[in-house]
Short mmCIF file of C-alpha atoms in Angstrom, two decimals:
data_model
loop_
_atom_site.label_atom_id
_atom_site.label_comp_id
_atom_site.label_asym_id
_atom_site.label_seq_id
_atom_site.Cartn_x
_atom_site.Cartn_y
_atom_site.Cartn_z
CA MET A 1 120.31 120.49 81.12
CA GLU A 2 118.50 123.80 80.91
CA ILE A 3 116.73 124.59 77.62
CA GLU A 4 115.46 128.09 76.88
CA SER A 5 112.17 128.32 75.05
CA ARG A 6 110.56 131.09 72.99
CA ILE A 7 108.13 131.41 70.11
CA GLN A 8 108.93 133.55 67.09
CA ASP A 9 106.62 133.70 64.05
CA ASP A 10 104.84 130.53 65.20
CA VAL A 11 108.14 128.65 65.38
CA LEU A 12 109.08 127.21 68.76
CA ILE A 13 112.76 127.98 69.25
CA LEU A 14 114.56 125.89 71.86
CA THR A 15 118.08 126.74 72.97
CA PRO A 16 120.00 124.19 75.07
CA LYS A 17 122.20 125.92 77.63
CA ALA A 18 125.00 123.40 77.30
CA GLU A 19 128.14 122.87 75.25
CA ARG A 20 127.81 119.11 75.03
CA LEU A 21 125.03 116.86 73.83
CA ASP A 22 126.40 113.48 74.81
CA ALA A 23 125.71 110.23 76.63
CA ASN A 24 125.99 112.09 79.91
CA CYS A 25 122.85 114.19 79.38
CA THR A 26 120.65 112.57 76.76
CA VAL A 27 117.99 111.30 79.17
CA VAL A 28 117.43 114.77 80.64
CA PHE A 29 117.61 116.34 77.17
CA LYS A 30 114.88 114.08 75.80
CA GLU A 31 112.63 114.70 78.81
CA ARG A 32 113.06 118.48 78.58
CA MET A 33 112.54 118.54 74.83
CA HIS A 34 109.32 116.59 75.15
CA ALA A 35 108.00 118.76 78.00
CA LEU A 36 108.72 121.97 76.07
CA SER A 37 107.38 120.91 72.68
CA VAL A 38 104.42 118.69 73.50
CA THR A 39 101.80 121.47 73.35
CA HIS A 40 103.26 123.30 70.32
CA LYS A 41 101.52 122.60 67.02
CA GLY A 42 103.91 124.34 64.62
CA GLN A 43 107.52 123.94 63.65
CA VAL A 44 110.20 123.34 66.28
CA ARG A 45 113.69 124.70 65.85
CA LEU A 46 116.65 123.77 68.02
CA ASP A 47 119.32 126.45 68.29
CA MET A 48 122.48 124.35 68.08
CA SER A 49 124.95 127.23 68.03
CA GLY A 50 126.17 126.57 71.57
CA ILE A 51 126.69 122.81 71.20
CA GLN A 52 130.40 122.21 70.68
CA PHE A 53 130.31 118.43 70.93
CA MET A 54 127.73 115.79 70.08
CA ASP A 55 128.19 112.02 70.11
CA SER A 56 126.05 109.20 68.75
CA SER A 57 123.93 109.23 71.93
CA GLY A 58 123.23 112.92 71.39
CA LEU A 59 122.33 112.20 67.78
CA GLY A 60 119.94 109.50 68.96
CA ALA A 61 118.38 112.00 71.36
CA LEU A 62 117.77 114.43 68.47
CA VAL A 63 116.04 111.64 66.53
CA ALA A 64 113.93 110.79 69.59
CA ALA A 65 113.00 114.45 70.01
CA MET A 66 111.92 114.65 66.37
CA LYS A 67 109.82 111.50 66.67
CA GLY A 68 108.18 113.04 69.72
CA LEU A 69 106.96 116.00 67.66
CA GLY A 70 104.64 113.73 65.70
CA HIS A 71 102.51 114.72 62.69
CA GLY A 72 105.46 114.19 60.34
CA ARG A 73 107.21 117.26 61.64
CA ARG A 74 110.94 117.40 61.05
CA LEU A 75 113.09 119.02 63.71
CA GLU A 76 114.96 122.08 62.49
CA LEU A 77 118.59 122.38 63.60
CA ALA A 78 119.85 125.96 63.42
CA ASP A 79 123.48 127.06 63.29
CA CYS A 80 125.13 123.69 63.86
CA THR A 81 128.80 123.99 64.80
CA GLN A 82 131.48 122.17 62.83
CA PRO A 83 131.85 119.24 65.30
CA VAL A 84 128.09 118.66 65.24
CA MET A 85 127.99 118.86 61.44
CA ARG A 86 130.77 116.28 61.28
CA VAL A 87 128.67 113.72 63.17
CA LEU A 88 125.56 114.54 61.15
CA THR A 89 127.34 114.12 57.82
CA LEU A 90 129.32 111.02 58.87
CA THR A 91 126.03 109.29 59.69
CA ARG A 92 124.16 110.94 56.78
CA MET A 93 121.60 112.18 59.27
CA ASP A 94 122.12 115.67 57.84
CA ARG A 95 119.44 114.59 55.34
CA VAL A 96 116.98 113.69 58.07
CA PHE A 97 116.86 116.97 59.98
CA VAL A 98 116.16 120.38 58.48
CA LEU A 99 119.45 122.26 58.74
CA CYS A 100 119.13 126.02 58.69
CA ASP A 101 120.53 129.34 59.83
CA SER A 102 118.93 130.90 62.88
CA GLY A 103 117.74 133.86 60.82
CA ALA A 104 116.13 131.74 58.10
CA PRO A 105 112.36 131.41 57.84
CA SER A 106 110.98 128.06 58.96
CA GLN A 107 110.66 125.31 56.35
CA GLY A 108 107.16 124.76 57.67
CA THR A 109 106.67 121.09 56.86
CA ALA A 110 103.84 120.73 59.33
CA ALA A 111 100.51 119.73 57.85
CA MET B 1 185.16 99.31 88.54
CA THR B 2 182.67 101.49 86.85
CA ALA B 3 183.26 105.07 86.02
CA THR B 4 180.58 107.27 84.65
CA PRO B 5 182.00 109.95 82.44
CA GLN B 6 180.56 113.31 83.30
CA ARG B 7 179.77 115.86 80.72
CA PHE B 8 179.35 119.52 81.19
CA GLY B 9 175.77 120.44 81.75
CA ASP B 10 174.50 116.93 82.27
CA GLY B 11 173.09 117.86 85.63
CA VAL B 12 174.87 115.17 87.60
CA GLY B 13 178.18 116.90 88.16
CA PRO B 14 179.40 118.01 91.58
CA THR B 15 177.51 120.85 93.13
CA VAL B 16 179.60 123.88 93.96
CA MET B 17 178.16 125.37 97.07
CA GLY B 18 177.81 129.10 96.95
CA SER B 19 179.11 129.24 93.44
CA THR B 20 178.56 132.46 91.61
CA ALA B 21 179.48 130.87 88.34
CA PRO B 22 176.85 131.26 85.63
CA ARG B 23 174.41 128.40 85.35
CA PRO B 24 175.00 126.06 82.46
CA ALA B 25 172.94 126.86 79.44
CA GLU B 26 169.57 125.14 79.40
CA ARG B 27 170.00 121.70 77.98
CA VAL B 28 168.52 121.00 74.63
CA GLY B 29 167.23 117.47 74.78
CA PRO B 30 165.07 115.48 72.42
CA VAL B 31 161.72 117.06 71.62
CA GLN B 32 159.13 116.05 74.19
CA PRO B 33 156.84 113.54 72.49
CA HIS B 34 153.18 114.46 72.30
CA ALA B 35 151.57 111.84 74.49
CA LEU B 36 148.75 111.63 76.96
CA HIS B 37 148.02 108.93 79.51
CA ARG B 38 144.94 108.83 81.69
CA ARG B 39 143.11 106.38 83.92
CA ILE B 40 139.41 107.15 84.23
CA GLY B 41 136.40 105.51 85.84
CA ALA B 42 133.96 103.68 83.59
CA THR B 43 131.22 106.30 83.94
CA ALA B 44 129.66 108.71 81.46
CA GLN B 45 130.72 111.61 83.71
CA ASP B 46 134.36 110.54 83.68
CA VAL B 47 134.31 110.07 79.91
CA SER B 48 132.83 113.52 79.45
CA ALA B 49 135.47 115.07 81.74
CA PHE B 50 138.27 113.21 79.97
CA LEU B 51 137.15 114.42 76.56
CA GLY B 52 137.24 117.99 77.88
CA ASP B 53 140.78 117.46 79.21
CA PHE B 54 141.82 115.83 75.95
CA THR B 55 140.56 118.82 73.98
CA ASP B 56 142.45 121.26 76.20
CA ILE B 57 145.73 119.31 76.20
CA THR B 58 145.86 118.48 72.50
CA ALA B 59 145.05 122.05 71.49
CA THR B 60 148.81 122.73 71.46
CA TRP B 61 149.69 119.60 69.46
CA PRO B 62 150.67 120.14 65.83
CA LEU B 63 147.46 118.77 64.38
CA CYS B 64 144.67 120.28 62.36
CA GLN B 65 141.30 120.90 63.96
CA THR B 66 139.63 118.24 61.81
CA VAL B 67 141.90 115.48 63.14
CA LEU B 68 141.54 116.63 66.74
CA GLY B 69 137.79 116.91 66.36
CA ASP B 70 137.62 113.41 64.90
CA ALA B 71 139.79 112.11 67.75
CA VAL B 72 137.36 113.49 70.32
CA ILE B 73 134.39 111.98 68.48
CA LEU B 74 136.13 108.61 68.17
CA LEU B 75 137.30 108.51 71.80
CA GLY B 76 133.84 109.48 72.98
CA GLU B 77 132.16 106.75 70.96
CA PHE B 78 134.53 104.05 72.06
CA LEU B 79 134.73 105.00 75.75
CA ASN B 80 130.97 105.39 76.06
CA ASN B 81 130.63 101.99 74.43
CA VAL B 82 132.77 100.52 77.22
CA VAL B 83 130.64 102.32 79.82
CA GLU B 84 127.29 101.31 78.35
CA HIS B 85 127.93 97.84 76.97
CA GLY B 86 130.99 96.58 78.80
CA ASP B 87 129.00 95.58 81.87
CA ALA B 88 131.71 97.34 83.81
CA ALA B 89 131.12 98.09 87.46
CA PRO B 90 131.25 101.83 88.18
CA GLU B 91 134.58 101.44 89.97
CA THR B 92 136.12 99.77 86.92
CA GLU B 93 138.85 101.80 85.30
CA ILE B 94 139.80 102.46 81.72
CA ASP B 95 143.41 103.21 80.78
CA ILE B 96 143.88 105.48 77.81
CA ALA B 97 147.07 106.34 75.96
CA VAL B 98 147.20 108.75 73.06
CA THR B 99 150.42 109.39 71.15
CA LEU B 100 151.14 111.50 68.12
CA GLY B 101 153.13 109.64 65.49
CA VAL B 102 154.61 110.89 62.24
CA ALA B 103 151.45 110.49 60.23
CA HIS B 104 148.82 109.41 62.69
CA LEU B 105 147.33 109.82 66.11
CA ARG B 106 147.56 106.48 67.93
CA VAL B 107 145.05 105.59 70.63
CA ALA B 108 145.29 102.58 72.94
CA THR B 109 142.76 101.66 75.60
CA VAL B 110 142.62 98.89 78.18
CA ASP B 111 139.53 98.01 80.17
CA ARG B 112 138.20 95.07 82.16
CA GLY B 113 134.69 95.15 80.78
CA ALA B 114 132.92 92.43 78.82
CA PRO B 115 134.63 91.19 75.64
CA LEU B 116 133.81 93.17 72.51
CA PRO B 117 131.39 91.35 70.22
CA GLY B 118 133.39 90.21 67.18
CA ASP B 119 130.94 91.65 64.68
CA CYS B 120 131.41 95.24 65.81
CA LEU B 121 135.10 95.02 64.85
CA ALA B 122 134.41 93.67 61.39
CA GLY B 123 132.52 96.77 60.36
CA ALA B 124 129.24 98.54 60.89
CA VAL B 125 126.21 99.22 58.77
CA LEU B 126 124.68 102.67 58.79
CA PRO B 127 121.12 102.71 60.12
CA ASP B 128 118.58 103.58 57.44
CA ALA B 129 118.35 107.36 57.30
CA ALA B 130 115.76 107.20 54.55
CA ALA B 131 113.15 105.62 56.79
CA GLU B 132 109.94 107.36 57.80
CA ILE B 133 110.37 109.55 60.86
CA ASP B 134 108.67 107.07 63.19
CA ASP B 135 110.96 104.29 61.96
CA LEU B 136 114.21 106.23 62.24
CA PRO B 137 116.88 104.61 64.41
CA GLU B 138 117.83 106.23 67.71
CA GLY B 139 120.96 104.15 68.11
CA GLY B 140 123.44 102.05 66.21
CA PHE B 141 125.49 105.00 65.00
CA GLY B 142 128.46 104.56 67.33
CA TRP B 143 130.40 101.77 65.67
CA PHE B 144 129.66 103.19 62.25
CA ILE B 145 131.28 106.47 63.31
CA ILE B 146 134.27 104.59 64.78
CA HIS B 147 134.85 102.68 61.54
CA GLN B 148 134.44 105.84 59.47
CA ILE B 149 137.15 107.70 61.39
CA ALA B 150 139.64 105.01 62.50
CA SER B 151 142.10 103.88 59.86
CA ASP B 152 142.79 100.57 61.55
CA ILE B 153 141.51 98.83 64.63
CA ALA B 154 143.36 96.06 66.45
CA TYR B 155 141.76 94.22 69.35
CA GLU B 156 143.05 91.66 71.77
CA ARG B 157 141.35 90.00 74.72
CA THR B 158 144.01 89.07 77.25
CA ASP B 159 142.96 87.42 80.49
CA ASP B 160 140.01 89.59 81.52
CA ARG B 161 141.12 92.71 79.71
CA ASN B 162 140.14 94.33 76.43
CA CYS B 163 143.10 95.93 74.66
CA LEU B 164 142.15 98.08 71.71
CA VAL B 165 144.43 100.11 69.47
CA PHE B 166 143.42 102.34 66.62
CA SER B 167 144.81 105.17 64.53
CA ILE B 168 143.54 108.34 62.98
CA PRO B 169 145.47 109.56 59.93
CA ALA B 170 147.00 112.94 60.73
#
């Protein structure tokens, strides 16, 4: 899975170039997320607007990616599609990530 | 002696070679039921491809997007569970049948993987989302999602096969 990376106002914005975040790609996703975010000290935002399907494995991969950020940083999920929101709300993990619009300023929970 | 009465337009009448007579009007039969049958390999790639097919095919079924979206989520969770925990060899196959009933979408699957643990059918507990980030669960969501969406789940182990049937209210 290819993930585009850019920094805007000190926020690392990562955009997966895929429509599915599922059991078929979670290993690669976690590796790429770690490689792209490991040197960044500020907030990390995942542009979710292109993800049309996410299963519980994909959800687990998001949790793993957030844990990998360290320093109590919460992963920001921008522009989640309806199918992704459904899984997040069903599992109540919508309270764990920072959900936002892509244009919104970062929540900036980093110490 | 058996005689089969022939009706006009039933398609089994004698063929008139070279006839210029107008073709019988298109028959109006019973409405084609909305059903889908597939046999897939027990691999994550096959599951992913099937879910894509399912989404394309059911797009024309008379169902709201919420129900179809839930069906894809539910099928994905269950089929990936078979792939990951069923100890199924890669060449093992999973049979899937989806039919649209009056008030529900009915899903039946048959696979030759390991038996389902009884406790996952009884219900599922949501992992603790209030935990500190480092203690957050990375798994254990699948069966919770299945129980949240499915209105009923029936399971039978016959010989070496798992037969599972569940419904989604439509």
